[in-house]
Short mmCIF file of C-alpha atoms (C1' of nucleotides) in Angstrom, two decimals:
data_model
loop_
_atom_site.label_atom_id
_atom_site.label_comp_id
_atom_site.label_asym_id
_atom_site.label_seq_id
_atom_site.Cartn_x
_atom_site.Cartn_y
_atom_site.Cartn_z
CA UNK A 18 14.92 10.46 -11.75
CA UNK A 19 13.30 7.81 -9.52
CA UNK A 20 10.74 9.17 -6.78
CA UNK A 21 9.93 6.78 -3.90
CA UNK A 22 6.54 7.40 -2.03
CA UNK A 23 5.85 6.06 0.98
CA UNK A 24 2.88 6.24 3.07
CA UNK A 25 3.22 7.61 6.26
CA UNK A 26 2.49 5.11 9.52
CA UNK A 27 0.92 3.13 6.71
CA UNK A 28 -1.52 0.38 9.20
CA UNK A 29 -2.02 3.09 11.50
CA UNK A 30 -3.16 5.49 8.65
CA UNK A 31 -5.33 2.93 7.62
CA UNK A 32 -7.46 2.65 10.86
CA UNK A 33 -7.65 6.23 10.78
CA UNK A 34 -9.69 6.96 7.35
CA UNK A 35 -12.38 5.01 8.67
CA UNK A 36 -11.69 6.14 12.53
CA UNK A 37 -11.36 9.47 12.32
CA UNK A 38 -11.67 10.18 15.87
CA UNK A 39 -8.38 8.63 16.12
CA UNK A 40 -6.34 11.64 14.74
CA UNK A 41 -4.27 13.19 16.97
CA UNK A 42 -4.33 10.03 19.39
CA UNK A 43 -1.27 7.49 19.97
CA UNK A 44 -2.25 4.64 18.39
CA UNK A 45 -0.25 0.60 17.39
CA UNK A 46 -0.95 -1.47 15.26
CA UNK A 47 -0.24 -5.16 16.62
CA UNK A 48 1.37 -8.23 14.57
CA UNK A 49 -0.34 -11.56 13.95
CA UNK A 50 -1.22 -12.81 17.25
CA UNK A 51 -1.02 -9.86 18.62
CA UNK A 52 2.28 -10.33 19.37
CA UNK A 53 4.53 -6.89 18.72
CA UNK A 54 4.13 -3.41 17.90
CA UNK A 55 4.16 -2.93 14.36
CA UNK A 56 3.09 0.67 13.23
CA UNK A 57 2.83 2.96 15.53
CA UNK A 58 1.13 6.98 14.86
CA UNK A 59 3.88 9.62 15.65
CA UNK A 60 2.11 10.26 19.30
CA UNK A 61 2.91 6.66 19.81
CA UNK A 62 6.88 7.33 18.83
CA UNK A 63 6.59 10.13 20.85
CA UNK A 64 6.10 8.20 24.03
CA UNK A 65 9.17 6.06 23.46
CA UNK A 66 7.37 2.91 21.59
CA UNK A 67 9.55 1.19 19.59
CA UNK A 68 9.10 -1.13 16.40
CA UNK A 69 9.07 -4.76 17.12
CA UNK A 70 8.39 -4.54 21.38
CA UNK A 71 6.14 -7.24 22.06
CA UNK A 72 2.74 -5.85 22.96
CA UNK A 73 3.20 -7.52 26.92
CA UNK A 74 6.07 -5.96 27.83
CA UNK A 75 4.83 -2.35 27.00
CA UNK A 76 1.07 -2.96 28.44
CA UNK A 77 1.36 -0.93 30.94
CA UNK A 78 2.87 1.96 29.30
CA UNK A 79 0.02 1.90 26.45
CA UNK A 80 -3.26 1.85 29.27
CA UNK A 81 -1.12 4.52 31.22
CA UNK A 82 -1.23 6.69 28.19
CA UNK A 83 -4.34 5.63 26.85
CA UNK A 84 -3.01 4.09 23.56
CA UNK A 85 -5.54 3.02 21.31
CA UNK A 86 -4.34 -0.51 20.30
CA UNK A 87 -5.28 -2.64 17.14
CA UNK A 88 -4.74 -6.15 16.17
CA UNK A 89 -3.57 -6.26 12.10
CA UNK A 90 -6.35 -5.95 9.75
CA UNK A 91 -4.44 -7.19 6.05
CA UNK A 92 -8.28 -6.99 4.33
CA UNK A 93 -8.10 -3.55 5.34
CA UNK A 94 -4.11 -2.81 4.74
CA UNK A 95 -4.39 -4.70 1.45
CA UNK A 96 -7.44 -2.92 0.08
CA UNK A 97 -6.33 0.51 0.99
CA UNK A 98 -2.69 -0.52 -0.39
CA UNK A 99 -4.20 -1.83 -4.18
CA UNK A 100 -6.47 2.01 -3.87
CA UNK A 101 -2.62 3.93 -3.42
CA UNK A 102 -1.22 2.09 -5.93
CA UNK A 103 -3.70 2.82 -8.50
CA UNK A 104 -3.39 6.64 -7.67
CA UNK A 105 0.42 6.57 -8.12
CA UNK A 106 0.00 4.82 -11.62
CA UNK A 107 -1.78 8.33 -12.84
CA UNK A 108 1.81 10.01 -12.06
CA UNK A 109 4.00 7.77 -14.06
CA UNK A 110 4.40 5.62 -16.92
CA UNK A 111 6.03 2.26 -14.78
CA UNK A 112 5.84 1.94 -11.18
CA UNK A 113 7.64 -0.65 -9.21
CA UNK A 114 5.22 -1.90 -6.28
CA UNK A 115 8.57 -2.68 -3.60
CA UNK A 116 5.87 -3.04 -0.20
CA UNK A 117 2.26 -2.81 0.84
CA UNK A 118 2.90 0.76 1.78
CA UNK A 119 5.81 1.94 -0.71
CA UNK A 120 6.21 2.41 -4.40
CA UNK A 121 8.87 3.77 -6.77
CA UNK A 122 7.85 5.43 -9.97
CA UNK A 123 9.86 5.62 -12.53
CA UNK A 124 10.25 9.58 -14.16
CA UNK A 125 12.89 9.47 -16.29
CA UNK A 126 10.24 9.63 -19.52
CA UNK A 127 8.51 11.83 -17.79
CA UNK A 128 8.41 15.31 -19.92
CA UNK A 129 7.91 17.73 -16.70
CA UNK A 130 5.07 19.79 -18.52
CA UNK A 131 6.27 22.85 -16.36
CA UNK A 132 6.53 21.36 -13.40
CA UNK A 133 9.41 21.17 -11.07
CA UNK A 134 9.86 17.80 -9.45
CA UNK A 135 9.15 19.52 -5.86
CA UNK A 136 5.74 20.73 -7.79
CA UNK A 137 5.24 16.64 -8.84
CA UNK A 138 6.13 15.69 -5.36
CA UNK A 139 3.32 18.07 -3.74
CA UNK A 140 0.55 16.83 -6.32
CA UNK A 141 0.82 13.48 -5.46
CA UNK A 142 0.86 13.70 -1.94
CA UNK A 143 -2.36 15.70 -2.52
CA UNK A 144 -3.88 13.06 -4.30
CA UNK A 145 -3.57 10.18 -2.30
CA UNK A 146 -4.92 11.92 0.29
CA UNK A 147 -7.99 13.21 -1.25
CA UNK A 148 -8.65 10.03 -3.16
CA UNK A 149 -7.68 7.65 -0.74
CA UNK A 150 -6.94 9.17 2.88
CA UNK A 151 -3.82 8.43 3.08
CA UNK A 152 -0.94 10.45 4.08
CA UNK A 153 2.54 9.84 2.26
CA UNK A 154 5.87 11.45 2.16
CA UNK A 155 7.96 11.81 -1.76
CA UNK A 156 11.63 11.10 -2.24
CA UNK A 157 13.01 11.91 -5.76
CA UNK A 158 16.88 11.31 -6.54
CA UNK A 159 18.81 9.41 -9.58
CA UNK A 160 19.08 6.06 -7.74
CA UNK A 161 16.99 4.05 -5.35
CA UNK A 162 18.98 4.19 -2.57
CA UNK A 163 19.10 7.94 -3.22
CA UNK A 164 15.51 8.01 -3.69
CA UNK A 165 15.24 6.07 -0.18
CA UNK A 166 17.17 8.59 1.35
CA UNK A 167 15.47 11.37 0.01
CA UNK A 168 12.12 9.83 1.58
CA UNK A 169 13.55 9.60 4.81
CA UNK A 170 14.58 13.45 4.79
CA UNK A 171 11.03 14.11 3.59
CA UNK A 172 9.21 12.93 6.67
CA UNK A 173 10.49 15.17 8.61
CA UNK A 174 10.03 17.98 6.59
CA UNK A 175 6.24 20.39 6.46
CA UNK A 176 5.66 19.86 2.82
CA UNK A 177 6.65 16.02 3.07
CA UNK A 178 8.67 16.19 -0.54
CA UNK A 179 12.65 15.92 -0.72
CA UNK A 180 14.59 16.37 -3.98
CA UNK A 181 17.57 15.80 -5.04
CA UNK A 182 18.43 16.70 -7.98
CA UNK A 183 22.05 18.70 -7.62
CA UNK A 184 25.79 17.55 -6.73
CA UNK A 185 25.50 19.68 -3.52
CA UNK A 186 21.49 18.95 -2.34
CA UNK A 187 22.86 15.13 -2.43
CA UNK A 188 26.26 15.84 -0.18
CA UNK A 189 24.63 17.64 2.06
CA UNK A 190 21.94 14.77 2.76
CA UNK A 191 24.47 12.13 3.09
CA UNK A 192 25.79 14.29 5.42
CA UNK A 193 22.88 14.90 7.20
CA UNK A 194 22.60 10.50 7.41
CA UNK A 195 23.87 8.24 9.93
CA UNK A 196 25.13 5.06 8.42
CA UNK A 197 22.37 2.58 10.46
CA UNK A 198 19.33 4.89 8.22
CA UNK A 199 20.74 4.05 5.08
CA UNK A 200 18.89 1.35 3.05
CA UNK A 201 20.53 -1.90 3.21
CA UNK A 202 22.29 -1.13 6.47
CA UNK A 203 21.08 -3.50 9.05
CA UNK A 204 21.68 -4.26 12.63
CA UNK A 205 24.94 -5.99 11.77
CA UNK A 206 26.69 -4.20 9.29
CA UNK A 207 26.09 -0.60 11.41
CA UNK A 208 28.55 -1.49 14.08
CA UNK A 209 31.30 -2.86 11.49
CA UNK A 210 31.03 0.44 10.01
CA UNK A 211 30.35 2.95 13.45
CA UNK A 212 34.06 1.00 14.76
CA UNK A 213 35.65 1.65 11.57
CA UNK A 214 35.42 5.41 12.03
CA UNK A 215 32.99 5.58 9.62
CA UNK A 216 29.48 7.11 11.12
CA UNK A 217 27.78 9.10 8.38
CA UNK A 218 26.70 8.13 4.46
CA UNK A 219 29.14 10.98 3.54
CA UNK A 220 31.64 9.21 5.16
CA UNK A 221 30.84 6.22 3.86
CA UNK A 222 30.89 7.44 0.02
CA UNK A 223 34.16 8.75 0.76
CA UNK A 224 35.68 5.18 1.65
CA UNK A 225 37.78 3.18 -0.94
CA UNK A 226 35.41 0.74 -3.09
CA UNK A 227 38.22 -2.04 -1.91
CA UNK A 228 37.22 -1.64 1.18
CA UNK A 229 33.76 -1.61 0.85
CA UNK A 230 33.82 -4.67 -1.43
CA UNK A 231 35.78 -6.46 1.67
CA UNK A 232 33.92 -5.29 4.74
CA UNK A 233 30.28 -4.53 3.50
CA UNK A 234 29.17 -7.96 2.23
CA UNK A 235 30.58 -8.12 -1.48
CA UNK A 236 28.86 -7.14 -4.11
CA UNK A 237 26.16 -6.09 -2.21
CA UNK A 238 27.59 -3.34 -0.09
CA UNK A 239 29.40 -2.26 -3.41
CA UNK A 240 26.07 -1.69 -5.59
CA UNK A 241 24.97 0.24 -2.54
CA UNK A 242 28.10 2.16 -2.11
CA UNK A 243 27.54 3.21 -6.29
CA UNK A 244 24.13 3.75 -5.77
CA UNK A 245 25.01 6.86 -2.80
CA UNK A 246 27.36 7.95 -5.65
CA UNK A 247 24.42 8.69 -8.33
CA UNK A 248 25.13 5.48 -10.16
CA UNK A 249 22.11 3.45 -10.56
CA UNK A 250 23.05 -0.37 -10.07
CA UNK A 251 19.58 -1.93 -8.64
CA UNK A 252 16.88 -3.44 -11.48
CA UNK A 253 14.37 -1.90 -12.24
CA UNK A 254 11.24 -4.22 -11.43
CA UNK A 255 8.37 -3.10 -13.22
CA UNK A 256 4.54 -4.13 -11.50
CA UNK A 257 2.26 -5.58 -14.27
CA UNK A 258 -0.70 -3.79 -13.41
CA UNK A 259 -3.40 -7.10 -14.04
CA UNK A 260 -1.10 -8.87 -11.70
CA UNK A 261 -2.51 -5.97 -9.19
CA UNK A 262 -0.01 -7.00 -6.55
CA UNK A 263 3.23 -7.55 -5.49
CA UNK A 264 6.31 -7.12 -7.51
CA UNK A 265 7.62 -9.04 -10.81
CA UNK A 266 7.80 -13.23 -10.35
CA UNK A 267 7.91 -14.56 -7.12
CA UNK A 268 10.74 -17.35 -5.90
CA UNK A 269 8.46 -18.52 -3.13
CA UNK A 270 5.35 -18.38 -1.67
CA UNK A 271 4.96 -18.88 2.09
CA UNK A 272 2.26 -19.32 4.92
CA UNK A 273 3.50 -19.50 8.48
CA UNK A 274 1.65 -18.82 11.71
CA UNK A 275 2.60 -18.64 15.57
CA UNK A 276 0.10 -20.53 17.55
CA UNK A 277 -2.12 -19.07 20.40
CA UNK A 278 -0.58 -21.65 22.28
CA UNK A 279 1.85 -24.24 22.19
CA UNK A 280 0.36 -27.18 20.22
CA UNK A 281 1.87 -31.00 21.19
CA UNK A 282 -1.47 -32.91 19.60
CA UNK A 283 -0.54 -34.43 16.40
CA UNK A 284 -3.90 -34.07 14.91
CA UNK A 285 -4.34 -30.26 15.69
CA UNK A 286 -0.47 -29.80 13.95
CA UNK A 287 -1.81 -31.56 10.53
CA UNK A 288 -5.11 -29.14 10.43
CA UNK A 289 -2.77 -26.25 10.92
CA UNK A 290 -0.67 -27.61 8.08
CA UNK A 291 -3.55 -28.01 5.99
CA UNK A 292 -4.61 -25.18 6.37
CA UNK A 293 -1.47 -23.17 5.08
CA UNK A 294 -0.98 -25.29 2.94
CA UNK A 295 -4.65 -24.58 1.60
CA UNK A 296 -3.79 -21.12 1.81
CA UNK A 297 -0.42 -21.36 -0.10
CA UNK A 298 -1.66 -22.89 -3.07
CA UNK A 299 -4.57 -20.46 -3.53
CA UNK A 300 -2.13 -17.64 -3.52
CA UNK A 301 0.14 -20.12 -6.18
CA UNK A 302 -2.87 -20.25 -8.29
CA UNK A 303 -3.69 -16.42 -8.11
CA UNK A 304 -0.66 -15.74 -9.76
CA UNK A 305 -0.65 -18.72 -12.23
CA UNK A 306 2.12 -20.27 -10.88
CA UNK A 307 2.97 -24.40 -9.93
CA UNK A 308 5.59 -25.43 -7.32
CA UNK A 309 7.73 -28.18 -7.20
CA UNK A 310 9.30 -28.27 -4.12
CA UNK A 311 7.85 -27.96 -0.73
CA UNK A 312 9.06 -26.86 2.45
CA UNK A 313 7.23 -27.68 5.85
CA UNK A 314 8.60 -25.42 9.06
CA UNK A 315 7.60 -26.66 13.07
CA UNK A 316 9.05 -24.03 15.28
CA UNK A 317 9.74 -24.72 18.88
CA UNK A 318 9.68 -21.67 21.26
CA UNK A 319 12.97 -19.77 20.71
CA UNK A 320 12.47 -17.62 24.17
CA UNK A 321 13.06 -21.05 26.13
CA UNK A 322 16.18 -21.36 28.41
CA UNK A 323 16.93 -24.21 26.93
CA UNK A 324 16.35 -23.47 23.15
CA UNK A 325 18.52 -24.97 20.72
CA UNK A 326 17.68 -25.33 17.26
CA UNK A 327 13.64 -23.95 17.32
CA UNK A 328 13.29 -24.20 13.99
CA UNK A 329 13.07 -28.04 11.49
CA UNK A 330 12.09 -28.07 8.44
CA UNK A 331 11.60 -31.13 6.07
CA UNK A 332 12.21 -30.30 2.18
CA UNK A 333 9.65 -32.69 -0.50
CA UNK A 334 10.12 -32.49 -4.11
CA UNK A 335 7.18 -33.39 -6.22
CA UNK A 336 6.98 -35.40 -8.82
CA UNK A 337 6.14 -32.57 -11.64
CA UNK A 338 4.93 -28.93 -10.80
CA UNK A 339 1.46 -28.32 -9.32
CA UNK A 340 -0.91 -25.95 -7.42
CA UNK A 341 -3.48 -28.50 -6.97
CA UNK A 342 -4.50 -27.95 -3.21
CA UNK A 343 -5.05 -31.96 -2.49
CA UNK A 344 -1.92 -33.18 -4.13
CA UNK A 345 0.10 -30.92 -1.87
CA UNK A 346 -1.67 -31.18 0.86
CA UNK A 347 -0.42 -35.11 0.80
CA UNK A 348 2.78 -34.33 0.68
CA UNK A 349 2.73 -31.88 3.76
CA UNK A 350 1.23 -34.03 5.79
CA UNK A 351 3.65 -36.50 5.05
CA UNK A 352 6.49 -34.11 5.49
CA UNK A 353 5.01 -33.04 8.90
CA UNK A 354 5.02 -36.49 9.88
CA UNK A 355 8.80 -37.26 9.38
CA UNK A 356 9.15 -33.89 11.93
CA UNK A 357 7.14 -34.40 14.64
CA UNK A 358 8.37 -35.99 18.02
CA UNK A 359 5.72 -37.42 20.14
CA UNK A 360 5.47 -34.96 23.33
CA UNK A 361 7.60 -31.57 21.98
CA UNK A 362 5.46 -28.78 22.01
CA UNK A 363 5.45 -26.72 18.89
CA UNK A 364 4.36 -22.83 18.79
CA UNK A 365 4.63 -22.40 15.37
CA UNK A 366 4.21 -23.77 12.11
CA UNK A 367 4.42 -23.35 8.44
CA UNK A 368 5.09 -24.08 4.63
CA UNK A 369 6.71 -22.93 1.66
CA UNK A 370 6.12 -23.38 -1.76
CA UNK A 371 9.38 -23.26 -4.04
CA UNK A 372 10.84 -24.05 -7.12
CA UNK A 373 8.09 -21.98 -9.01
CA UNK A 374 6.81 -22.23 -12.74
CA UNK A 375 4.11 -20.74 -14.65
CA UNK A 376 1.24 -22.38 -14.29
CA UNK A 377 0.33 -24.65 -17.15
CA UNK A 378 2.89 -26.06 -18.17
CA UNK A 379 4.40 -28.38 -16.24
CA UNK A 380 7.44 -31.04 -16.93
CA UNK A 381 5.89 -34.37 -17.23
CA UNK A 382 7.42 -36.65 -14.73
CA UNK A 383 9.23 -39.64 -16.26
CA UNK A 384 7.30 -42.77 -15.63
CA UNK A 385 4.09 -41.06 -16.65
CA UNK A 386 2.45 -40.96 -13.86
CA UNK A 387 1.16 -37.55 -14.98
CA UNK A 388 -2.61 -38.63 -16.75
CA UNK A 389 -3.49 -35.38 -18.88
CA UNK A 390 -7.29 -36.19 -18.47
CA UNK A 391 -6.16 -35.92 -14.72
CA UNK A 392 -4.75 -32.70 -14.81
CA UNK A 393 -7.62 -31.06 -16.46
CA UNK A 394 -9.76 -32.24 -13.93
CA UNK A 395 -8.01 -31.50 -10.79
CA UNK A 396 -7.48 -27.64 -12.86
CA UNK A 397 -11.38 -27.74 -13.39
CA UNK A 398 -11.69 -28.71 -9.32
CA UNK A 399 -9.23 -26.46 -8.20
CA UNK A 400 -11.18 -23.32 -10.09
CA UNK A 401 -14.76 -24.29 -8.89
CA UNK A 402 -13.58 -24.27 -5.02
CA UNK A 403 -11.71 -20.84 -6.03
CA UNK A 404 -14.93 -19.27 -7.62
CA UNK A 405 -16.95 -20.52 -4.45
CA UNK A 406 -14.33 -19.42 -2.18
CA UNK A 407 -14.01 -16.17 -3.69
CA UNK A 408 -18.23 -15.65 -4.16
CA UNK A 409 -19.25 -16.73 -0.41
CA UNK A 410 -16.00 -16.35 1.90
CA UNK A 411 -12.97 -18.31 2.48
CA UNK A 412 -13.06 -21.65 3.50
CA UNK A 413 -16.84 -22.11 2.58
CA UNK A 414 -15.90 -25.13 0.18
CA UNK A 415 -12.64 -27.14 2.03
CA UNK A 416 -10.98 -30.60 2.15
CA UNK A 417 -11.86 -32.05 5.58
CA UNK A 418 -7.87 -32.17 6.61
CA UNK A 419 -8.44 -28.65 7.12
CA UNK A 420 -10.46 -29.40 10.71
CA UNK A 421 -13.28 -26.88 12.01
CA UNK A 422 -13.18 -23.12 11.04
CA UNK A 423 -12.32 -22.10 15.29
CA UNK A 424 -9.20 -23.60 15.75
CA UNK A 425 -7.41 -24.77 18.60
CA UNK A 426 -4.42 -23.05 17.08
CA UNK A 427 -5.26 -19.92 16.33
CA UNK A 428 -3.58 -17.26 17.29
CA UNK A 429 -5.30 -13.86 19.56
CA UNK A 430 -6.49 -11.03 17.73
CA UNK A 431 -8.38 -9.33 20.30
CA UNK A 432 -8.54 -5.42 18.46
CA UNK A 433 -9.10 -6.16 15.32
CA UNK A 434 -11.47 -3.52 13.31
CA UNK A 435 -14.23 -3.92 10.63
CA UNK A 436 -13.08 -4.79 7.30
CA UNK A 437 -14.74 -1.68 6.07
CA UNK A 438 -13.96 -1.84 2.07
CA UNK A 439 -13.77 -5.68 1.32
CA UNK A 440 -16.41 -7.52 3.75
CA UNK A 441 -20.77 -6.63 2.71
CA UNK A 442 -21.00 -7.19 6.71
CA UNK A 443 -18.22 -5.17 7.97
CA UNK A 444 -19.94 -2.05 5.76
CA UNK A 445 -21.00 1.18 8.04
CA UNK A 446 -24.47 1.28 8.39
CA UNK A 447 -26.34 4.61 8.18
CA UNK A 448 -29.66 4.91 9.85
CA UNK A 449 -32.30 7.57 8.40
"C1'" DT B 141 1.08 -16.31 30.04
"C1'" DC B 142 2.21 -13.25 26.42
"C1'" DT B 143 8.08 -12.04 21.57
"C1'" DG B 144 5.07 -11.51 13.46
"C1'" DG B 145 5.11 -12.88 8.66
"C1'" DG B 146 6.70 -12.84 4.01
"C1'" DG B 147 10.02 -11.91 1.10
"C1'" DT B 148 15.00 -10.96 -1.45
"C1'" DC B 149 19.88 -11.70 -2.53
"C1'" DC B 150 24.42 -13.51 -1.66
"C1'" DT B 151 28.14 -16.73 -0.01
"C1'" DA B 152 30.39 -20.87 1.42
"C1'" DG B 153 30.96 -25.55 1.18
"C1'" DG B 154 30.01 -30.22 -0.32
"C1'" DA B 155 28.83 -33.53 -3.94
"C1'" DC B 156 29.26 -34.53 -8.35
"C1'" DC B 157 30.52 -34.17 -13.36
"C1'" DC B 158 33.93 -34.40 -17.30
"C1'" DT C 145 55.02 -42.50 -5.68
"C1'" DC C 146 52.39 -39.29 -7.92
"C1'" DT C 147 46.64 -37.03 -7.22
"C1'" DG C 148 44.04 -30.93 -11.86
"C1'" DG C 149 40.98 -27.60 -13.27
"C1'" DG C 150 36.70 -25.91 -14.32
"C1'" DG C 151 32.16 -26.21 -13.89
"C1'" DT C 152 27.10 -27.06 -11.97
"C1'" DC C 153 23.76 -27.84 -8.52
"C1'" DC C 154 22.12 -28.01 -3.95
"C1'" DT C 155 21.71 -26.64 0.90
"C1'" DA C 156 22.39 -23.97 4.94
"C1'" DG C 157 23.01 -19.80 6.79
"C1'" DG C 158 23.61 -14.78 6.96
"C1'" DA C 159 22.13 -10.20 6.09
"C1'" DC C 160 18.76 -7.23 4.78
"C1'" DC C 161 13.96 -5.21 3.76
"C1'" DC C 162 8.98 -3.75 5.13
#
DNA sequence: TCTGGGGTCCTAGGACCC
DNA sequence: TCTGGGGTCCTAGGACCC
């Protein structure tokens, strides 16, 4: 049995432990540059907001109702996340981290001690939100997918916990799902299915595995077709719990921004650069890992008329693996340099760190250009300006490519609440 | 004026190898 | 005149997720 928790309007939920005046108010939760609506509290659904509607177009709507609007605070959202997290590890022996709001657990060691898996369900919803403040919803099935399903049913239930654990329970909720809310249904492959005749996850089960293989994206759409059927086909990703984050090894690691607006100056593109690029390695390094090939991104805007091709990208390998912040901040710039064309305006930028290694032990490269004494002090460097970085703030110790801390570039994040758990000035302060 | 960011997995096609 | 089969690696692009 796999149970999937999710937490309920997860960045919305967040502003509200520490807001509590915003219960029972529509309130959004903006993306990065306060560009669309990204979580929104069930008032908020209730007026029609959608996911994704960029925060202009639906102004007026939001003062008209009084909205209480936020710009995305990931100190907060991360924090929070890492205290759920820790609360579902009391319930079971592995837990898969999948999102910063969702987790599966793993029960199938689990000896039930007298409790039903709807008893389970309840106690954990209970103690995230006493220990944390968070409210979540519990799907339990045999698969995933199930599991996923399950969740879905759960949120619009009282007691917020689906089961199920019987032949019937499990018809009747793939009955009770439209083919575009099952997991791993997108946009695309909804209206191949919906002109197929085939509307429903029941319906869907019911189809030949032939056809799936053919019309649902190989392999893919067959493990998911199983996984409706009670067979379990999707890995089972453990979440080291030192590694405190994310999921099990990463393929890439990625920092991209949109601009406040649209950047042409060639000097202002290189300290954006330089500044992912800063920000990419530090992530490569808190999770002991080296890169060896980078990718650098300039985005043109993709909303113009005229708008071909908005996004180029220019691939570098390195010479061995690293996640030494000035050796790949060389080759960015150098990468953003074969991009740029004098007088195009670019609204976004970006880079991405590939071909990942554990840290430590990295392929020579073959003329020897690799000098071990080198190594050990650019590794030496690298974890002084981390244990300043990390002691007094980000970006108190950085390399001068980087430009000044206010940034022409940066983006607008004009609602953006205290970082209550994870900043000394953001804490509340009481007055006696 | 204003439209996010960070991931995963899979497939197709080309270059190249023996 | 005739022009294989099996494999790897890489890249680009598509589809999906939260």
């Amino acid at each position: 049995m796999y149970a999937l928790v999710d937490c309920n309007n997860f960045y919305v939920s967040c502003e509200r432990v520490f807001q509590p005046r915003l219960l029972g108010m529509p309130v959004v939760v903006l993306s990065n540059n306060d560009g669309c609506l990204i979580s929104r509290s069930d008032e908020a659904k209730a007026l029609g907001l959608k996911m994704g509607e960029p925060y202009f177009k639906v102004k007026p709507l939001l003062e008209q109702h009084g909205v209480q609007v936020f710009s995305s605070n990931y100190a907060l959202y991360g924090d929070l996340s890492r205290r759920v997290m820790r609360v579902l590890a009391q319930f079971a022996p592995e837990v898969e981290v999948y999102s910063i709001d969702e987790s599966f657990l793993n029960l199938h060691e689990l000896r039930y001690c007298n409790q039903t898996a709807a008893e389970i369900g309840a106690d954990i919803r209970e103690a995230v939100k006493l220990q944390v403040g968070i409210p979540v919803c519990v799907g339990m099935a045999a698969t995933k997918t199930l599991a996923k399903l399950a969740n879905r049913l759960a949120r619009k239930t009282t007691c917020g916990v689906v089961v199920l654990d019987s032949a019937e329970d499990v018809h009747a909720a793939l009955q009770a799902t439209a083919v575009q809310d099952i997991w791993g249904i997108g946009r695309r492959l909804a209206p191949k299915l919906q002109a197929a005749g085939v509307q429903t996850a029941a319906e869907l089960v019911a189809m030949p595995e032939s056809w799936v293989r053919r019309h649902l994206g190989g392999v893919v759409g067959q493990r998911l077709w199983r996984e409706l059927r009670g067979e379990a086909c999707l890995t089972w990703h453990p979440t080291d719990e030192e590694d405190g984050g994310i999921a099990p090894r990463r393929h890439s690691v990625a920092c991209t921004r949109s601009f406040g607006r649209p950047q042409q100056d060639a000097t202002v593109l290189s300290e954006a650069v330089a500044t992912f690029i800063t920000r990419a390695a530090e992530k490569l390094r808190r999770q002991q890992l080296s890169a060896h090939l980078l990718t650098v991104l300039l985005g043109t805007d993709r909303f113009a008329p005229t708008a071909g091709a908005s996004t180029h990208t220019a691939v570098l390998h390195l010479p061995s693996a690293t996640h030494d912040t000035g050796e790949l901040l060389r080759v960015a710039l150098r990468g953003l340099r074969q991009l740029l064309r004098p007088g195009q305006a670019y609204v976004r930028a970006g880079v991405v760190l590939s071909g990942l290694e554990p840290a430590g032990h990295p392929q020579l490269d073959l003329f020897g250009a690799t000098d071990p004494a080198r190594l050990q002090r650019q590794e030496q460097l690298m974890q002084a300006l981390d244990c300043v970085n990390r002691r007094f703030g980000r970006g108190m110790v950085r390399y001068a490519a980087t430009g000044q801390r206010s940034a022409p570039w940066a983006g607008r994040s004009a609602f953006r609440s205290p970082a209550f758990t994870t900043c000394w000035d953001d804490l509340w302060q009481v007055k006696c």
